[in-house]
Coordinates of C-alpha atoms in Angstrom, one line a residue:
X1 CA -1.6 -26.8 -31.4
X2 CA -2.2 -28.7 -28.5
X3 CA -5.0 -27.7 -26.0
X4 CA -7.0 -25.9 -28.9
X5 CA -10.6 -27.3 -29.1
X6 CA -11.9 -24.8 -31.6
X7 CA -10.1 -22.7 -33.9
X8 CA -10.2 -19.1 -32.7
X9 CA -11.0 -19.9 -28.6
X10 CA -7.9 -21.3 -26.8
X11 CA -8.7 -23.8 -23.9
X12 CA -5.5 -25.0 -21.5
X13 CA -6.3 -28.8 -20.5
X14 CA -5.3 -29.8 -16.6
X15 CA -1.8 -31.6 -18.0
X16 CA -0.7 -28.0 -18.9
X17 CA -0.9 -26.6 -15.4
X18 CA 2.7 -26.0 -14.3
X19 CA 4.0 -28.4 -12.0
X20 CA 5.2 -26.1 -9.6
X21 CA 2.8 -25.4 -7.1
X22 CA 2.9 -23.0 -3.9
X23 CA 2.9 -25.4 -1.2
X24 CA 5.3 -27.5 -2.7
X25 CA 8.1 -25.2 -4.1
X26 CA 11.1 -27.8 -5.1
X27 CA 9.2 -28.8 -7.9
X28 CA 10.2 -27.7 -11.0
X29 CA 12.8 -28.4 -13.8
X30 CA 16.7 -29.2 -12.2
X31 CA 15.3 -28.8 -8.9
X32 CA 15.6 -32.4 -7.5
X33 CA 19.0 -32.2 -6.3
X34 CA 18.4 -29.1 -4.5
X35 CA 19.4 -29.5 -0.9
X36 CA 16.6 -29.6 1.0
X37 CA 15.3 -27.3 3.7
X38 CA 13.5 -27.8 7.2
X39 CA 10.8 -25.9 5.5
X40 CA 11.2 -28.1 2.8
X41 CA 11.4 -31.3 4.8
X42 CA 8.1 -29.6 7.2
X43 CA 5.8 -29.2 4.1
X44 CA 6.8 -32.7 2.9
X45 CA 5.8 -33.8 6.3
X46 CA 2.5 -31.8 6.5
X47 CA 1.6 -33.4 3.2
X48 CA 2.1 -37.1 4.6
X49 CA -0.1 -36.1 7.1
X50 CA -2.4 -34.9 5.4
X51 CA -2.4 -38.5 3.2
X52 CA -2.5 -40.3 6.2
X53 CA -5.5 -38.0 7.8
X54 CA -7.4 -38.8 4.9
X55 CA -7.0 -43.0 4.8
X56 CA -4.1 -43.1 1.7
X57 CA -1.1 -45.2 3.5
X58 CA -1.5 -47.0 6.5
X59 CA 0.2 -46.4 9.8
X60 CA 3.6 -48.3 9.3
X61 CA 4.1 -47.0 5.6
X62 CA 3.5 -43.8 7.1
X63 CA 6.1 -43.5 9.7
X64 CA 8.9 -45.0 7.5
X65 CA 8.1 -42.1 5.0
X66 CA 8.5 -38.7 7.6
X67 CA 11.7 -41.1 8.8
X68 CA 12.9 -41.0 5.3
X69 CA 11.6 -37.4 4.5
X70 CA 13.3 -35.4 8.1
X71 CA 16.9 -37.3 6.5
X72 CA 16.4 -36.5 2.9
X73 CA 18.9 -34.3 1.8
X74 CA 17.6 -33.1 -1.8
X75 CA 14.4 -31.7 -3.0
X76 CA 14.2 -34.7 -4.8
X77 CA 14.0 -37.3 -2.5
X78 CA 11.5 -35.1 -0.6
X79 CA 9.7 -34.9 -4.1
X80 CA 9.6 -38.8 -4.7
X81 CA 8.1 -39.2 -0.9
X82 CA 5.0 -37.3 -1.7
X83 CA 4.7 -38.4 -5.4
X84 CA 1.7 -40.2 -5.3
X85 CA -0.1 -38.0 -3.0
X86 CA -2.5 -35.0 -3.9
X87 CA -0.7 -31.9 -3.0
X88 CA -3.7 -29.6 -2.7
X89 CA -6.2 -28.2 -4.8
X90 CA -5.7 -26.8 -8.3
X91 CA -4.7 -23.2 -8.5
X92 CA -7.9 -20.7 -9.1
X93 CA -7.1 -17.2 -10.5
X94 CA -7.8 -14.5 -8.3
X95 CA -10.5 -12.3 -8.6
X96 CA -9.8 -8.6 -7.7
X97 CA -12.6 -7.4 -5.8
X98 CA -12.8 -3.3 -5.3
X99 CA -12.6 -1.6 -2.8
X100 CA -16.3 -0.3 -1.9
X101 CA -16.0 3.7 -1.7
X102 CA -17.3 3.6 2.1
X103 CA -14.6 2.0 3.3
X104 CA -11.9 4.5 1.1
X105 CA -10.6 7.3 2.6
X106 CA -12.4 10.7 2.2
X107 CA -10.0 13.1 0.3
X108 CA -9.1 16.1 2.8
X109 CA -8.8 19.1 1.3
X110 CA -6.1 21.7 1.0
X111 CA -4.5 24.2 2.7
X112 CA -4.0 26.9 0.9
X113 CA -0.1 28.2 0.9
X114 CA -1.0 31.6 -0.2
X115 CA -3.3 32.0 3.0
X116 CA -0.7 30.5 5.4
X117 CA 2.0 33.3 4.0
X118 CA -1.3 35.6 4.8
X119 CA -1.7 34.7 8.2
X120 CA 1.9 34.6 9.2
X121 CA 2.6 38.0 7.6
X122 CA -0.3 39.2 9.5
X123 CA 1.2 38.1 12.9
X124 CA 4.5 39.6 12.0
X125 CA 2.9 43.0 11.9
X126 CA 3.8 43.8 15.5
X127 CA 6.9 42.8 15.7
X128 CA 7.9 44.1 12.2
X129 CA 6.2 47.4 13.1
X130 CA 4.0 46.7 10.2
X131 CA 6.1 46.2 7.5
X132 CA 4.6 43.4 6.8
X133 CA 1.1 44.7 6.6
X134 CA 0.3 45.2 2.3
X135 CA 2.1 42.0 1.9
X136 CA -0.6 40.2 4.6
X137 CA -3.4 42.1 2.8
X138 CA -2.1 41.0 -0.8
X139 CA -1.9 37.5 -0.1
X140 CA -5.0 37.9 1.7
X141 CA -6.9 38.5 -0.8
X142 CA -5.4 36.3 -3.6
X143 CA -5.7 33.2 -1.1
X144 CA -9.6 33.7 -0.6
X145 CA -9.9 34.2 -4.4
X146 CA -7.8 30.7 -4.5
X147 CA -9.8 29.3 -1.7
X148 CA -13.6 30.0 -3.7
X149 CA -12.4 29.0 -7.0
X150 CA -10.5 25.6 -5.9
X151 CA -12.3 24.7 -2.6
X152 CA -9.4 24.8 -0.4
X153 CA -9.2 25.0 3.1
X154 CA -7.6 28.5 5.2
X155 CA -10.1 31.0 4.9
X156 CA -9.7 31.6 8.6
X157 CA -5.7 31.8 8.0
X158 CA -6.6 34.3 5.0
X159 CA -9.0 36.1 7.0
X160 CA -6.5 36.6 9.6
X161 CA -3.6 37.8 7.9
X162 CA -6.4 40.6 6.0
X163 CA -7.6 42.0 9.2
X164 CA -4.0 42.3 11.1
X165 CA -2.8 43.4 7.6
X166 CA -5.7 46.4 7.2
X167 CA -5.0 47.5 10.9
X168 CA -1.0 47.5 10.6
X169 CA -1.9 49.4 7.2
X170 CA -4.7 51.9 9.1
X171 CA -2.3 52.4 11.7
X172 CA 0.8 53.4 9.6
X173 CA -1.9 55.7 7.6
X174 CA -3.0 57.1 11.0
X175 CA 0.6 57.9 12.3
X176 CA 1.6 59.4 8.9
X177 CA -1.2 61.6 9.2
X178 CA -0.6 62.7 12.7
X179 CA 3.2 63.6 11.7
X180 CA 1.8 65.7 8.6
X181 CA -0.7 67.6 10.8
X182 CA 1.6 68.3 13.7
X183 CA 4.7 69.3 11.0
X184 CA 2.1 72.0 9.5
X185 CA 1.0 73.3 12.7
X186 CA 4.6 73.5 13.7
X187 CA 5.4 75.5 10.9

C-alpha cells in the first residue's frame, strides 16, 4: 500500500492531502468548468495578491492575471491563474480544547411541582372556603419529603401551602365544633 512506512503504523505522505482546500473551493474532480463566482473570482484575486505581496510575479504579470481572473468565466480558468502559487498553509487538525468548568454554567436546581400545587392550593383556601385545605397540607408534606431527599428548590412554596392548609383545616374543625355545641345546647 502506498504511504505505509512500517507494517502495522499507517503514515499519509503530503501528495495524499486532498486537493481541495478551504480557501480555494473550485478545486476538486469535474469542477473546472464550474461557472465561476465573484467570490470565486475575489479569492482568486486575494491569492494573486498575496503572490505579488510576497515578490513571486512582477508588477506587469501581475495586473494581466486579476485582468484575466475578474473575466474568467469557469472555476477552471480561475484555477490555472493561481496554479503555481501557494494557496496557504497545509490543513492542521483541530484540537478540541474543553471547556474549563469555571466558565460552565452552574446547574440551577429545581422547583419542586408537588410544592407549587402546595402553595397554590394553600392560597385557594379563602376563596374555596377551604376546600382546598387537606389537599395543601398533603402535598405539603410530600413536597418537603421530595425537597430533602432530591435537593430541590420550594420549601418556602411547601411551607406555604402547609400553614394556609392547617389554618383552613383548624378553622373548618373550629366551626364544626361550634355548630355541634350550639345544636346540643339547643336541644
Amino acid at each position: 500500500m502506498e504511504g505505509l512506512r512500517h507494517p502495522g503504523r499507517c503514515s499519509v505522505s503530503p501528495s495524499h492531502y486532498p486537493s481541495w482546500q478551504p480557501w480555494q473551493p473550485w478545486q476538486g474532480p469535474g469542477a473546472s468548468s464550474m461557472l465561476a463566482s465573484h467570490a470565486d473570482r475575489e479569492r482568486a484575486v486575494d491569492v494573486l495578491r498575496a503572490g505579488y505581496g510576497e515578490g513571486r510575479m512582477e508588477r506587469d504579470e501581475f495586473e494581466k492575471r486579476v485582468g484575466r481572473a475578474y473575466a474568467a468565466r469557469t472555476v477552471g480558468e480561475l484555477a490555472l491563474l493561481v496554479a503555481d502559487l501557494p494557496q496557504g498553509p497545509l490543513p492542521q487538525p483541530a484540537s478540541v480544547v474543553p471547556v474549563p468548568t469555571t466558565f460552565m454554567p452552574v446547574p440551577r436546581a429545581r422547583t419542586n411541582g408537588k410544592a407549587v400545587a402546595a402553595g397554590v392550593c394553600g392560597l385557594l383556601c379563602v376563596p374555596t372556603m377551604g376546600l382546598t385545605g387537606i389537599p395543601a397540607v398533603v402535598l405539603g408534606h410530600v413536597a418537603r419529603a421530595e425537597i430533602r431527599s432530591r435537593g430541590e428548590l420550594g420549601d418556602g412554596l411547601a411551607l406555604t401551602g402547609l400553614v394556609l392548609g392547617w389554618l383552613s383545616t383548624a378553622g373548618w374543625a373550629l366551626v364544626l365544633v361550634l355548630l355541634t355545641v350550639v345544636s346540643v345546647v339547643a336541644s
